[in-house]
mmCIF file of C-alpha atoms in Angstrom:
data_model
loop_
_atom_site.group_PDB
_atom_site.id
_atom_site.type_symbol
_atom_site.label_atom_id
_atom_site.label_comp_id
_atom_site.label_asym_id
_atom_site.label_seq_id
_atom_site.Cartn_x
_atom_site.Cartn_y
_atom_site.Cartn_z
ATOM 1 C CA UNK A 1 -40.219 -8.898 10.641
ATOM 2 C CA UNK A 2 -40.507 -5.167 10.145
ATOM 3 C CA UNK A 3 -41.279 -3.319 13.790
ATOM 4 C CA UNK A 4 -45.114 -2.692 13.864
ATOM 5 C CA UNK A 5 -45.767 -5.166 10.834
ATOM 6 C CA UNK A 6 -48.922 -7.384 11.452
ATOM 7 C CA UNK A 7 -50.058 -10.846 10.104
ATOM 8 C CA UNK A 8 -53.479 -10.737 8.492
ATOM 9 C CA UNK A 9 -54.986 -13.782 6.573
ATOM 10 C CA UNK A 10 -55.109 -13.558 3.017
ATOM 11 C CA UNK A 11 -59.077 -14.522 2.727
ATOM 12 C CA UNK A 12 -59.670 -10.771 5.263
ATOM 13 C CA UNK A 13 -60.073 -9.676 1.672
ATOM 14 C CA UNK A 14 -63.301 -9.299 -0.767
ATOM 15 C CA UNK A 15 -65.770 -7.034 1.305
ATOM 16 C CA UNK A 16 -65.611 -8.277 4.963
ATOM 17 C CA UNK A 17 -64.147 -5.830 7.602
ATOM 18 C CA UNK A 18 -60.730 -6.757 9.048
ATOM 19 C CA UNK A 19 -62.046 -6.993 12.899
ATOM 20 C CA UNK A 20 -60.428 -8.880 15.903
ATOM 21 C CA UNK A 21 -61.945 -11.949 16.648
ATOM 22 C CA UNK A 22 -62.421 -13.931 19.789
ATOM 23 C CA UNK A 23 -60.740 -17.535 19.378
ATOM 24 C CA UNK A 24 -62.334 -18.318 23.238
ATOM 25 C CA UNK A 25 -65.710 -18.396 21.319
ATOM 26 C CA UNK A 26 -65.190 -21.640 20.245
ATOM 27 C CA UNK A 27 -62.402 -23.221 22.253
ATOM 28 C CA UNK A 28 -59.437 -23.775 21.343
ATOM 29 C CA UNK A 29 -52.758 -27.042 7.640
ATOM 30 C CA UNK A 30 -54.935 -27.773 3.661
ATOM 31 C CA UNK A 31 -55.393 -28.013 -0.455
ATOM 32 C CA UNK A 32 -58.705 -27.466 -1.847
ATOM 33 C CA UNK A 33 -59.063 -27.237 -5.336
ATOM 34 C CA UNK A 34 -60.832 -24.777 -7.658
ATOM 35 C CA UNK A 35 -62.143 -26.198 -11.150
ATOM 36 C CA UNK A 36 -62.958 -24.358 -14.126
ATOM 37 C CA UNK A 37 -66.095 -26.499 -15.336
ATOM 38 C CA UNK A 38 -67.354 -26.577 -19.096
ATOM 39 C CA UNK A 39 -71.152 -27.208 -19.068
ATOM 40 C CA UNK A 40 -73.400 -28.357 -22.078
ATOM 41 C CA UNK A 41 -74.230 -25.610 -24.350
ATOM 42 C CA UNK A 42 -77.990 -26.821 -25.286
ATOM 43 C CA UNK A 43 -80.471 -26.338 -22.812
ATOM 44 C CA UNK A 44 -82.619 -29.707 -22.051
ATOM 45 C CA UNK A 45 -79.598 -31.554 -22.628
ATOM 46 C CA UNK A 46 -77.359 -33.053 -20.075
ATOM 47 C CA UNK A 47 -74.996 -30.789 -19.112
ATOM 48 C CA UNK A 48 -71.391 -32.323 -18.897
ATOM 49 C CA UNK A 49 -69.881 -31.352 -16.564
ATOM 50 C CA UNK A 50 -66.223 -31.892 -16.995
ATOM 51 C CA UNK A 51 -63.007 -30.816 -14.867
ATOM 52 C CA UNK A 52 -60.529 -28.878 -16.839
ATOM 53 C CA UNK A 53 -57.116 -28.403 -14.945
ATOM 54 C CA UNK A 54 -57.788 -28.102 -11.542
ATOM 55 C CA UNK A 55 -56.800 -24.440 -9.995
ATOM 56 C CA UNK A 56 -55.810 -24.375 -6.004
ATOM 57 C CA UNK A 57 -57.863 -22.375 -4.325
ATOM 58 C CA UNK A 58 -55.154 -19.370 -2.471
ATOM 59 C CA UNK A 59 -53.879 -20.480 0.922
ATOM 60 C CA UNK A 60 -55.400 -19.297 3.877
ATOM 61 C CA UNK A 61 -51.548 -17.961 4.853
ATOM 62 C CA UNK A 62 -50.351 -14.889 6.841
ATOM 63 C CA UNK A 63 -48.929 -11.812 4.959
ATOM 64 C CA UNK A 64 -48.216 -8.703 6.515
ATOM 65 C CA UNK A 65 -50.414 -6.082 6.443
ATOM 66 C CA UNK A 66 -49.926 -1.874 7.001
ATOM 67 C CA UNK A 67 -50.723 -1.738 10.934
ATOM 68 C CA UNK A 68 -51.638 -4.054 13.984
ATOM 69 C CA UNK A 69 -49.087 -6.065 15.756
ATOM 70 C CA UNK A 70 -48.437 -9.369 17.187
ATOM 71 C CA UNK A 71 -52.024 -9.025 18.565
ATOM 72 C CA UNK A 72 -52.857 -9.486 15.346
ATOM 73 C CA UNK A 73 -50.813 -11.939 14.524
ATOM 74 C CA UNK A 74 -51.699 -14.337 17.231
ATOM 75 C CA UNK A 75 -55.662 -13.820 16.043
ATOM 76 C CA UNK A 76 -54.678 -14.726 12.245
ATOM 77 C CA UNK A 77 -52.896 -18.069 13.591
ATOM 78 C CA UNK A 78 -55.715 -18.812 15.886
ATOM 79 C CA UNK A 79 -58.242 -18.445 13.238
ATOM 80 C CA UNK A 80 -56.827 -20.359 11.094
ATOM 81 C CA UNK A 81 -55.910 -23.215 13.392
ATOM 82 C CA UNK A 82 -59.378 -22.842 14.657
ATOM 83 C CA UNK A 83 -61.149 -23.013 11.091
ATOM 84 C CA UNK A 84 -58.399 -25.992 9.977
ATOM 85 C CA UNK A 85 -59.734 -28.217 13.204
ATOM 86 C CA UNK A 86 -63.401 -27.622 13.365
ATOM 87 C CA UNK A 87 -63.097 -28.895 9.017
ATOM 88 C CA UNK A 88 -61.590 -31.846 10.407
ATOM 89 C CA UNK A 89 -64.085 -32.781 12.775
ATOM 90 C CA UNK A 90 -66.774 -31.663 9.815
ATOM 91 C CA UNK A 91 -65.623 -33.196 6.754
ATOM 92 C CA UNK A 92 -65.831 -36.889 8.761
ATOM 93 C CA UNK A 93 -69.264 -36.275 9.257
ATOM 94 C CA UNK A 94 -69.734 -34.987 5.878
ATOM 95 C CA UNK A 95 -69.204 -38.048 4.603
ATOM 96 C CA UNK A 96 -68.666 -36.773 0.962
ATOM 97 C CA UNK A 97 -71.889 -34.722 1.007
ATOM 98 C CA UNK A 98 -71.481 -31.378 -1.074
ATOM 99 C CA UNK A 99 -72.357 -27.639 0.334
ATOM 100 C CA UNK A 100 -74.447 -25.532 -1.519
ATOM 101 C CA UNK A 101 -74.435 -21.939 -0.305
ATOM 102 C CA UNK A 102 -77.730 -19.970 -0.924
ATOM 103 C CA UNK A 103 -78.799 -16.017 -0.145
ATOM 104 C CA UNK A 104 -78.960 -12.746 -1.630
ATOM 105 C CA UNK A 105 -76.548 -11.606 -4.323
ATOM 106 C CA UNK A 106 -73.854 -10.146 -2.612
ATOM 107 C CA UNK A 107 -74.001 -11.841 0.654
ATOM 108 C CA UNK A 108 -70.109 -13.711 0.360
ATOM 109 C CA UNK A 109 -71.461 -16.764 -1.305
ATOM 110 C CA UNK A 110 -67.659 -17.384 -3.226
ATOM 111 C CA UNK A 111 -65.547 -15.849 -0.931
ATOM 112 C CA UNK A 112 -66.590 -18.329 2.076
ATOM 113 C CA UNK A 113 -67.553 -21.154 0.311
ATOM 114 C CA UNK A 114 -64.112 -21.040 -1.542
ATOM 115 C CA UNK A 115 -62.714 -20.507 2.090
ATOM 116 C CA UNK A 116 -64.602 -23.971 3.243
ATOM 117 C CA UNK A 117 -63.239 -25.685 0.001
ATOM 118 C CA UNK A 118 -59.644 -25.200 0.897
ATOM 119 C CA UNK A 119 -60.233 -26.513 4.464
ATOM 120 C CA UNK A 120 -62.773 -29.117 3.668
ATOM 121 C CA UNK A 121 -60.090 -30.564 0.535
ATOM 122 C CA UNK A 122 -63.284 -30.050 -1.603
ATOM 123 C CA UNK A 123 -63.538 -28.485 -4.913
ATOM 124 C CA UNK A 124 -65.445 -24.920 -5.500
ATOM 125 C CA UNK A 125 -67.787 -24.326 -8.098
ATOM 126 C CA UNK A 126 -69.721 -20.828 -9.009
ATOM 127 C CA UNK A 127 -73.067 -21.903 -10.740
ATOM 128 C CA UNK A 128 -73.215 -18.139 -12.294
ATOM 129 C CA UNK A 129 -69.371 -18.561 -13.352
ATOM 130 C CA UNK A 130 -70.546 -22.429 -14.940
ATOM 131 C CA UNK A 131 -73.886 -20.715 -16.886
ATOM 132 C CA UNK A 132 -71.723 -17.703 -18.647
ATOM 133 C CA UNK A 133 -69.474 -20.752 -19.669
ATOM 134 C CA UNK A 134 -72.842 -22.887 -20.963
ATOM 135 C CA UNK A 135 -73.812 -19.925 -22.788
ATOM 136 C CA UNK A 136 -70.738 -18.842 -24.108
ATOM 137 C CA UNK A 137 -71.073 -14.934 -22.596
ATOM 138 C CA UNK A 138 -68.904 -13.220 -20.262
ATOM 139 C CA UNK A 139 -71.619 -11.988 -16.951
ATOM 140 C CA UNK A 140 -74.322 -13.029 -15.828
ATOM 141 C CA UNK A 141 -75.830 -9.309 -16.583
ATOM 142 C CA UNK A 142 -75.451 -9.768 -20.593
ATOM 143 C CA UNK A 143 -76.856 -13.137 -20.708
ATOM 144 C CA UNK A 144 -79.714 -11.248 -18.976
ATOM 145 C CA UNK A 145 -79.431 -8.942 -21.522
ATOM 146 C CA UNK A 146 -79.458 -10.825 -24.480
ATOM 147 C CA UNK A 147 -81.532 -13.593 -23.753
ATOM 148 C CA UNK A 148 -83.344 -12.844 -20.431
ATOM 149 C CA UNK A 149 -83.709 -14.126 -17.290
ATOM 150 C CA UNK A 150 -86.185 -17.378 -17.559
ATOM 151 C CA UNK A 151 -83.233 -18.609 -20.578
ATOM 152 C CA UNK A 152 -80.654 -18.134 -17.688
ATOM 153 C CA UNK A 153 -82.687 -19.963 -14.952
ATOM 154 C CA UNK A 154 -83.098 -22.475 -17.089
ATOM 155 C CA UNK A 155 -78.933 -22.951 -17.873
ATOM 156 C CA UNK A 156 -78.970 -22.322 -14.253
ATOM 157 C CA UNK A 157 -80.783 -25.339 -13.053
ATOM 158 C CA UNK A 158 -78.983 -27.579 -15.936
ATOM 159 C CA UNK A 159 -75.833 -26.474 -13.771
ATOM 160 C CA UNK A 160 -77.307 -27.522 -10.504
ATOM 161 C CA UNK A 161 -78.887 -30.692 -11.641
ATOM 162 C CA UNK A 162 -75.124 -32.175 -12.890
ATOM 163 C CA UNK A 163 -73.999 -30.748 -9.635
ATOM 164 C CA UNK A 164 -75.924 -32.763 -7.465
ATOM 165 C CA UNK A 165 -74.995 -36.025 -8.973
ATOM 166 C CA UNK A 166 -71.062 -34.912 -7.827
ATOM 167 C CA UNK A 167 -69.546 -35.797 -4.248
ATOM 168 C CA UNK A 168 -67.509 -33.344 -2.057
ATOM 169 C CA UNK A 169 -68.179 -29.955 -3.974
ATOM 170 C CA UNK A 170 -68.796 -26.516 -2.482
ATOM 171 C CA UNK A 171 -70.946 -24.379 -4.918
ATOM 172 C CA UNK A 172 -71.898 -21.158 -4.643
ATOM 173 C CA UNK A 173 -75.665 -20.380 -5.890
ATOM 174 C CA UNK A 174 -77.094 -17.586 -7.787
ATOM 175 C CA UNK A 175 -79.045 -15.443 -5.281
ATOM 176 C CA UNK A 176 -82.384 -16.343 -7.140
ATOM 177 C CA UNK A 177 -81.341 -20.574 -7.755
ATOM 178 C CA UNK A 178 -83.916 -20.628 -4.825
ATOM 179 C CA UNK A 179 -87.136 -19.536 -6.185
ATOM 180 C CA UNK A 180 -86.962 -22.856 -8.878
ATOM 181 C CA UNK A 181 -88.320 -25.911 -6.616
ATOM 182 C CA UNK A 182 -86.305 -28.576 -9.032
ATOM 183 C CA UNK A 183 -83.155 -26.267 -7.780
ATOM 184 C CA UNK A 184 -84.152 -27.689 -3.818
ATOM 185 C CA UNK A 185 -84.497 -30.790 -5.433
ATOM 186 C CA UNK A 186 -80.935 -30.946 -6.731
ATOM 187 C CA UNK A 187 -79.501 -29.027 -3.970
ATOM 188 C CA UNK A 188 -81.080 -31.604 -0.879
ATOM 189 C CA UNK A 189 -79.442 -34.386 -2.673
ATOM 190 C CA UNK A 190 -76.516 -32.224 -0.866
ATOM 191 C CA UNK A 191 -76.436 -29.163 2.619
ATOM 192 C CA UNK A 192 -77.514 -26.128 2.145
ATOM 193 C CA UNK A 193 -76.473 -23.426 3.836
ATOM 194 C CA UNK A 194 -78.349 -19.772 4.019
ATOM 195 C CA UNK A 195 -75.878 -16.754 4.875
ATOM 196 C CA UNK A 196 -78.036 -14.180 6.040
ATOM 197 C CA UNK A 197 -77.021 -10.876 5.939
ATOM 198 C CA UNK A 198 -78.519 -7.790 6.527
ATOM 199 C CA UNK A 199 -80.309 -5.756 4.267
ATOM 200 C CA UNK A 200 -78.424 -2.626 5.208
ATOM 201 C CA UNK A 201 -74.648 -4.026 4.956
ATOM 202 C CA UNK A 202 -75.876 -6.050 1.267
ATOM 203 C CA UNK A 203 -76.466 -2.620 0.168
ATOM 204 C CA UNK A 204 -73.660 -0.854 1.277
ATOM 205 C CA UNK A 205 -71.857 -3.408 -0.286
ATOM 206 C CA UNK A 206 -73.272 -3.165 -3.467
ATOM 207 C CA UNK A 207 -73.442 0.267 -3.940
ATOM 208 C CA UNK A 208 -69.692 0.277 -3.241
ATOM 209 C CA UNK A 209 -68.845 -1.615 -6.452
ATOM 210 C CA UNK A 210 -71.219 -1.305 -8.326
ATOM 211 C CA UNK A 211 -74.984 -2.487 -9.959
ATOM 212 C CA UNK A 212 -73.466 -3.600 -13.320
ATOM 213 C CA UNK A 213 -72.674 -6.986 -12.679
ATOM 214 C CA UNK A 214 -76.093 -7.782 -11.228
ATOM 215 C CA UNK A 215 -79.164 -7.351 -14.068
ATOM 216 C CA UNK A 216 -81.555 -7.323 -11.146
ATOM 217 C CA UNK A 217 -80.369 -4.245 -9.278
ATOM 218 C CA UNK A 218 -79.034 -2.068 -12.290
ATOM 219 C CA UNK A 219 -80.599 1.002 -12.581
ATOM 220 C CA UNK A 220 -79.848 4.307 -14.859
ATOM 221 C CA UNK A 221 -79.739 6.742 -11.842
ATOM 222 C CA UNK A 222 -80.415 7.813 -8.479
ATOM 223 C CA UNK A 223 -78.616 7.498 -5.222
ATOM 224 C CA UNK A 224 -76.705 3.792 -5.382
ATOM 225 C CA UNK A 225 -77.438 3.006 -1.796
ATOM 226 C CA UNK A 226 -81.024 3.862 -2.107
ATOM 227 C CA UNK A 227 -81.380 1.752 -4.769
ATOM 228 C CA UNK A 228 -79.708 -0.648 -3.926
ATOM 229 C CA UNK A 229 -81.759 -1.458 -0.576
ATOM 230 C CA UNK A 230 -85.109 -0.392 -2.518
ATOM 231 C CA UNK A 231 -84.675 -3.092 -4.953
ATOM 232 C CA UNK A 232 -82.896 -5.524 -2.385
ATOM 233 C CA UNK A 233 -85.739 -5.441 0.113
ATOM 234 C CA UNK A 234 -87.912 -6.445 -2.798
ATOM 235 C CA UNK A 235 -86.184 -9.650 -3.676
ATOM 236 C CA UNK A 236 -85.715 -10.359 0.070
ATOM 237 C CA UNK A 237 -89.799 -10.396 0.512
ATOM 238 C CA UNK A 238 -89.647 -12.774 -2.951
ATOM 239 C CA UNK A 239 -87.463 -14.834 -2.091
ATOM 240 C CA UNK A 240 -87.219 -15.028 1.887
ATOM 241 C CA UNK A 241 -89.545 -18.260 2.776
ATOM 242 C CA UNK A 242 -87.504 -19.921 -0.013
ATOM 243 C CA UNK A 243 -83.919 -19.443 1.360
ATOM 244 C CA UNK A 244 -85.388 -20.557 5.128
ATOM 245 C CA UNK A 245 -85.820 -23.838 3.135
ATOM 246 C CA UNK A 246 -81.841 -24.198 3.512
ATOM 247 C CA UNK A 247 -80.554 -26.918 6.179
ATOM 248 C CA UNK A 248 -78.260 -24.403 8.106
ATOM 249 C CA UNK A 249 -78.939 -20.818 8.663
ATOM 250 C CA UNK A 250 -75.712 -18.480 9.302
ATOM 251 C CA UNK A 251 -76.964 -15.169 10.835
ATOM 252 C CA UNK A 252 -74.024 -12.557 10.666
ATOM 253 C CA UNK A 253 -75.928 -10.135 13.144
ATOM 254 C CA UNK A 254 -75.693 -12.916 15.340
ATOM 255 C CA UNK A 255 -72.201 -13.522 14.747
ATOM 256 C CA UNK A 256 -71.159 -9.926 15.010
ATOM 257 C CA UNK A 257 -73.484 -10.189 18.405
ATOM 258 C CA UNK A 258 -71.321 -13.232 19.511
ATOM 259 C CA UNK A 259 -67.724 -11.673 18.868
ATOM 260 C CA UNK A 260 -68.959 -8.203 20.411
ATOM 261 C CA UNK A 261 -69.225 -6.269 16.788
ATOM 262 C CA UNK A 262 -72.202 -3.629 16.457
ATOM 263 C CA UNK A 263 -71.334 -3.819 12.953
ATOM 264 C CA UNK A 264 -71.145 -6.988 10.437
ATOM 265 C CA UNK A 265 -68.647 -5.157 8.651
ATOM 266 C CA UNK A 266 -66.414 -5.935 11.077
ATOM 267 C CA UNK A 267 -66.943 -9.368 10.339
ATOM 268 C CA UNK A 268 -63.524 -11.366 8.579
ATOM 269 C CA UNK A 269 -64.568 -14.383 5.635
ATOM 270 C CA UNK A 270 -62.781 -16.268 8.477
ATOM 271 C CA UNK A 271 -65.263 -15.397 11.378
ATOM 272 C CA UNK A 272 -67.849 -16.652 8.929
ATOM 273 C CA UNK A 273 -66.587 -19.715 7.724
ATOM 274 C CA UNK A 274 -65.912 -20.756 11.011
ATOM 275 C CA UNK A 275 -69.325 -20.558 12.648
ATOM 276 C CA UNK A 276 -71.083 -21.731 9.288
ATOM 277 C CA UNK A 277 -69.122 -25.441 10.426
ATOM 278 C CA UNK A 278 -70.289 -25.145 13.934
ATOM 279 C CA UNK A 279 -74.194 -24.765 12.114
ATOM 280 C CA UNK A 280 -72.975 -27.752 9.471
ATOM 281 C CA UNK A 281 -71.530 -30.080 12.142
ATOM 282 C CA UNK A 282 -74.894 -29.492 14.498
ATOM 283 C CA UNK A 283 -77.294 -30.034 12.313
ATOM 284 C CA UNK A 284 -75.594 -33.215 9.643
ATOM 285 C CA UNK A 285 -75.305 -34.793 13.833
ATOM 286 C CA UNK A 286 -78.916 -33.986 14.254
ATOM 287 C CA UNK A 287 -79.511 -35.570 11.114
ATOM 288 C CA UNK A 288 -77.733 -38.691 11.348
ATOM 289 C CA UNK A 289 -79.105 -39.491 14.806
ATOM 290 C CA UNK A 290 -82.325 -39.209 13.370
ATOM 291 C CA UNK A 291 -81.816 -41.539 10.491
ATOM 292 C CA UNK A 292 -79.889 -43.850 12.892
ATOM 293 C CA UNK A 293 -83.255 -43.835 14.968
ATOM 294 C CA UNK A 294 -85.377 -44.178 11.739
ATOM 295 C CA UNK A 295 -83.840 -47.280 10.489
ATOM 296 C CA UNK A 296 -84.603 -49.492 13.687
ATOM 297 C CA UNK A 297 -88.575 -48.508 13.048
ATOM 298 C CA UNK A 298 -88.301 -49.085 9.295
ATOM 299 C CA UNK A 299 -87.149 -52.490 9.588
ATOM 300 C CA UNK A 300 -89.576 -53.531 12.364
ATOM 301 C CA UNK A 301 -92.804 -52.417 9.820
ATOM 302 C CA UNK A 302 -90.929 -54.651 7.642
ATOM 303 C CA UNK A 303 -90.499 -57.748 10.055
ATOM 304 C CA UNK A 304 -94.255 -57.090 10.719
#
């Protein structure tokens, strides 16, 4: 290897900073697959959702990267072997159940859900990606456009309704999927998940690429940033009581907090993927001691 090369994982791409990460956090090799999905073109109508030639998802692999070291190296491996045995542990108490990932547009919805797809051996779906295929448009933004947003809430919870009656799926949500109560309804069948990430860093992000792609944050001038976190805080007072409906809440401030960051930029896909298992495993535990302790009393009324 070249002298001064690093190892970094491929997924320390797509908007996340590249920081070190602490493997003694949490103590202590996978084929997911990504399907293109054709969905029913007439609203009202069952959607059929159908496979069409399965994609892999890219391996979470080393490559080398411009700077670092065998410091880095050793973190990338860790990571990974990290990530690759908390899924383990996960997917058997899983049991088949499918992830649905929920928060504000922009928050890393695809990038770590199709991280916990590859390491779960479940399939990744984008509901926005499975509506623009409905409709027979290219973005989200000129489906907005053309037809408006109630037409594409409506494809939208056609999407999630055929989703929910599928086993071991990770989908990544629209940021608003959460304001429609039949969308909970679908999405409970499942886990939900909530990343949580600050205001300040969605914005940053956002105005870094771009408004375009998102209809509810264009605008025809004025400082992107500003913007960005005017319209942002907006939709986070809309829509915040509905995404604390979510089984698992992933806080990145508190993540940073953990790994020593005063920044969630510094934050890798990995770091986030990883403590969004610890969150699944505690509370689908929680859940089945409950039930476990439920079904005793159920059949006594019965007997009785």
């Amino acid at each position: 290897m070249e002298a001064g090369a690093g190892l970094a994982l491929q997924s320390r791409a797509a908007g996340f900073g590249s920081g070190r990460r602490r493997s003694a956090m949490y103590g202590g090799e996978s084929g997911a697959r990504m399907v293109s999905l054709r969905v029913g073109d007439q609203v009202g109508s069952p959607a059929a959702v159908r496979a069409r030639g399965a994609k892999p998802v890219v391996p979470l692999r080393a490559k080398k990267s411009s700077g670092g070291g065998q410091d880095n190296l050793h973190n990338s491996v860790d990571d990974a072997l990290l990530l690759k045995r908390k899924s383990e542990e996960v997917l058997f108490q899983l049991n088949g159940r499918c992830i649905y990932l929920v928060g504000m547009m922009g928050s890393g919805k695809s990038t770590v859900g199709k991280i916990l797809a590859e390491v779960l051996g479940y399939s990744f779906f984008d509901s926005d990606k499975l509506v623009e295929q409905a409709v027979g448009m290219p973005s989200v933004a000129q489906i907005f456009k053309v037809h408006g947003e109630a037409f594409f809430r409506d494809n939208e919870s056609s999407v999630l309704r055929d989703l929910s009656s599928m086993r071991r799926l990770v989908v990544a949500t629209g940021g608003g999927a959460v304001i429609r109560p039949v969308n909970w309804k679908n999405m409970k069948k499942g886990l939900s998940v909530w990343l949580d990430v600050p205001l300040e860093a969605l914005a940053r992000r956002i105005a870094k690429v771009g408004t375009a792609s998102r209809p509810l944050l264009d605008q025809p001038s004025g400082d992107p940033y500003t913007m960005a976190f005017s319209k942002l805080s907006t939709l986070a007072e809309q829509r915040g009581d509905a995404y604390a409906n979510a089984d698992v809440r992933v806080s990145l401030e508190e993540i940073a907090s953990k790994l020593g960051h005063d920044d969630v930029s510094k934050l890798t896909p990995i770091d986030i993927a990883l403590e969004s298992l610890h969150k699944i495993e505690s509370f689908v535990v929680e859940d089945n001691v409950a039930d476990s302790q439920t079904e005793p009393q159920a059949e006594r009324m019965h007997t009785l």
